[in-house]
Amino acid sequence: MARHQVVLIPGDGIGPEVTAAVRRILGAAGAPVEWVEERAGLAALEQGQEVLPRETLEAITRHQVALKGPCTTPIGEGFTSINVRLRKELDLYAAVRPVRNLDGVPTRFSGVDLVIVRENTEGLYSGIEAELAPGVVTTTKVATEKACTRIARWGFHYARQRGRKKITVFHKANIMKLTDGMFIRCARSVHDREFPDIGYQEMIIDAGCMALVQDPTRFDVLLLENLYGDVVSDLGAGLVGGLGVVPGANIGDGCAVFEAVHGSAPDIAGRNLANPLALLMSAVMMLNHLVETREDPACAETAQRIKDGYNRALAEGRKTRDLGGGLGTQQFADAVVERLPA
Ligand code: NAD
């Protein structure tokens, strides 16, 4: 059977634990994947490499697909975020994060099934900061017509392909008339010209967040600029059980990097407490991406077996502590492996 070479970046904090668990489950499920391990983040710095080594970028460009554990970025000082750099260097302009209820993970709402599509390359994450005078600093928010249009097109295309009915844009164009104004103008234009069959709605983000926590089932696909997408992804995670259950993908025209929404969780690192499910679900997204891009049915079968395995485990109450269970990272991985369909 043909095997796909996929770059694996263990990352920092809980990253090595959750990537090891996911690697084990994919191996047990017979995923047709050959891992090419590369470093990034503090793990790379500790080996005397750059925080985002050239070899890592080259490997992702060569193999086109990567599964990445979270990387730590020190707050308020030092190097720019490796995640932001990685997304920019590889032009991974679309972040997609499905936010869904899972059987066996009861939360305040049931029937939540929304997808967050986040612009991943500009906005306030452009890294343009300046000290104008002592005590006076600025961060520049960037919006280009090109990036706003391509993320809107990507979002609508995704919605049509997946049978989704409506896109809602959260914005603050009442205040940021130029940047957020550009974002909604581009979204409207792409909708009107190319995707009139998909519903379209705009909400000012403060009102949108209130509506989201009052009744998330009202939403289908959310289209957001960079910072709003970052914040609303964690909010979405909170609606369905927390950061342990929300996967993600960063997609460009050339390659795709799959990673959970959560960070490196230094508070629980190295203690066998982390939930590997969000990264496992990201790996399932990766297998489905291989189905689409390489037309390999074996990846579809493996993805379904893994989903069946973790759904059974959850339904039987086999969960990590963040979800109210008592299992460690490795024990949850064992529980999934034991429940993989034959
Ligand atoms: P975080 O997501 O790491 O953790 C927030 C809280 O959620 C913590 O209490 C943590 O224990 C818990 N949590 C997160 N993932 C979990 C899991 N899989 N299982 C159980 N509990 C989990 O956010 P943070 O603490 O704000 O950030 C820590 C570091 O991660 C920072 O350096 C930040 O820059 C980085 N970060 C990296 C990425 C990435 O690599 N994509 C994303 C977000 C944050």
GROMACS .gro file of N, CA and C and ligand atoms in nm, residues 14 68-73 83 87 243-244 259-268 273-275 322, ligand 1:
model
  119
   14ILE      N    1   0.285   2.015   2.629
   14ILE     CA    2   0.215   1.887   2.614
   14ILE      C    3   0.230   1.829   2.473
   68LYS      N    4   0.109   1.900   1.353
   68LYS     CA    5   0.195   1.980   1.442
   68LYS      C    6   0.140   1.985   1.584
   69GLY      N    7   0.226   1.960   1.681
   69GLY     CA    8   0.191   1.984   1.821
   69GLY      C    9   0.205   2.133   1.849
   70PRO      N   10   0.153   2.179   1.962
   70PRO     CA   11   0.160   2.323   1.993
   70PRO      C   12   0.301   2.367   2.027
   71CYS      N   13   0.333   2.493   1.997
   71CYS     CA   14   0.464   2.549   2.029
   71CYS      C   15   0.448   2.669   2.123
   72THR      N   16   0.537   2.678   2.219
   72THR     CA   17   0.531   2.788   2.317
   72THR      C   18   0.586   2.917   2.259
   73THR      N   19   0.516   3.028   2.284
   73THR     CA   20   0.569   3.160   2.250
   73THR      C   21   0.573   3.243   2.377
   83ASN      N   22   0.410   3.011   1.543
   83ASN     CA   23   0.287   2.974   1.471
   83ASN      C   24   0.252   3.078   1.366
   87ARG      N   25   0.265   3.013   0.956
   87ARG     CA   26   0.148   3.036   0.869
   87ARG      C   27   0.181   3.136   0.760
  243LEU      N   28  -1.080   2.304   2.524
  243LEU     CA   29  -0.976   2.301   2.422
  243LEU      C   30  -0.932   2.159   2.387
  244GLY      N   31  -0.968   2.063   2.470
  244GLY     CA   32  -0.929   1.925   2.442
  244GLY      C   33  -1.006   1.862   2.328
  259GLU      N   34  -0.332   2.106   1.320
  259GLU     CA   35  -0.296   2.120   1.462
  259GLU      C   36  -0.421   2.153   1.542
  260ALA      N   37  -0.418   2.117   1.670
  260ALA     CA   38  -0.531   2.149   1.758
  260ALA      C   39  -0.536   2.300   1.781
  261VAL      N   40  -0.651   2.348   1.828
  261VAL     CA   41  -0.663   2.491   1.861
  261VAL      C   42  -0.580   2.523   1.986
  262HIS      N   43  -0.569   2.426   2.077
  262HIS     CA   44  -0.504   2.457   2.205
  262HIS      C   45  -0.354   2.483   2.191
  263GLY      N   46  -0.298   2.542   2.298
  263GLY     CA   47  -0.155   2.570   2.302
  263GLY      C   48  -0.079   2.461   2.375
  264SER      N   49   0.041   2.496   2.422
  264SER     CA   50   0.132   2.396   2.479
  264SER      C   51   0.103   2.365   2.625
  265ALA      N   52   0.002   2.431   2.683
  265ALA     CA   53  -0.047   2.401   2.819
  265ALA      C   54   0.065   2.371   2.918
  266PRO      N   55   0.155   2.466   2.944
  266PRO     CA   56   0.268   2.437   3.033
  266PRO      C   57   0.224   2.396   3.174
  267ASP      N   58   0.102   2.437   3.213
  267ASP     CA   59   0.055   2.403   3.349
  267ASP      C   60   0.035   2.253   3.370
  268ILE      N   61   0.014   2.178   3.261
  268ILE     CA   62  -0.007   2.032   3.279
  268ILE      C   63   0.096   1.948   3.203
  273LEU      N   64  -0.153   1.430   3.167
  273LEU     CA   65  -0.288   1.483   3.192
  273LEU      C   66  -0.355   1.536   3.066
  274ALA      N   67  -0.275   1.565   2.963
  274ALA     CA   68  -0.331   1.632   2.845
  274ALA      C   69  -0.425   1.542   2.768
  275ASN      N   70  -0.527   1.602   2.713
  275ASN     CA   71  -0.621   1.529   2.627
  275ASN      C   72  -0.565   1.528   2.484
  322ASP      N   73  -0.996   1.666   3.176
  322ASP     CA   74  -1.060   1.790   3.131
  322ASP      C   75  -1.205   1.769   3.090
  343NAD     P1   76  -0.333   2.670   2.620
  343NAD     O1   77  -0.429   2.637   2.513
  343NAD     O2   78  -0.200   2.605   2.613
  343NAD     O3   79  -0.397   2.633   2.764
  343NAD     C1   80  -0.515   2.696   2.815
  343NAD     C2   81  -0.576   2.604   2.924
  343NAD     O4   82  -0.635   2.490   2.862
  343NAD     C3   83  -0.473   2.551   3.023
  343NAD     O5   84  -0.531   2.546   3.152
  343NAD     C4   85  -0.444   2.412   2.973
  343NAD     O6   86  -0.403   2.320   3.072
  343NAD     C5   87  -0.576   2.370   2.910
  343NAD     N1   88  -0.553   2.279   2.797
  343NAD     C6   89  -0.506   2.315   2.675
  343NAD     N2   90  -0.495   2.208   2.598
  343NAD     C7   91  -0.536   2.102   2.670
  343NAD     C8   92  -0.547   1.962   2.644
  343NAD     N3   93  -0.513   1.908   2.525
  343NAD     N4   94  -0.591   1.881   2.743
  343NAD     C9   95  -0.626   1.932   2.861
  343NAD     N5   96  -0.619   2.064   2.893
  343NAD    C10   97  -0.573   2.147   2.798
  343NAD     O7   98  -0.320   2.828   2.623
  343NAD     P2   99  -0.213   2.922   2.697
  343NAD     O8  100  -0.185   2.868   2.833
  343NAD     O9  101  -0.269   3.056   2.681
  343NAD    O10  102  -0.083   2.912   2.608
  343NAD    C11  103   0.032   2.833   2.641
  343NAD    C12  104   0.136   2.847   2.531
  343NAD    O11  105   0.087   2.790   2.409
  343NAD    C13  106   0.173   2.993   2.495
  343NAD    O12  107   0.312   2.998   2.478
  343NAD    C14  108   0.101   3.019   2.365
  343NAD    O13  109   0.169   3.114   2.286
  343NAD    C15  110   0.108   2.881   2.301
  343NAD     N6  111   0.003   2.855   2.200
  343NAD    C16  112   0.043   2.783   2.093
  343NAD    C17  113  -0.051   2.750   1.997
  343NAD    C18  114  -0.005   2.668   1.880
  343NAD    O14  115   0.106   2.618   1.880
  343NAD     N7  116  -0.087   2.652   1.779
  343NAD    C19  117  -0.186   2.788   2.012
  343NAD    C20  118  -0.223   2.859   2.126
  343NAD    C21  119  -0.128   2.892   2.220
   0.00000   0.00000   0.00000
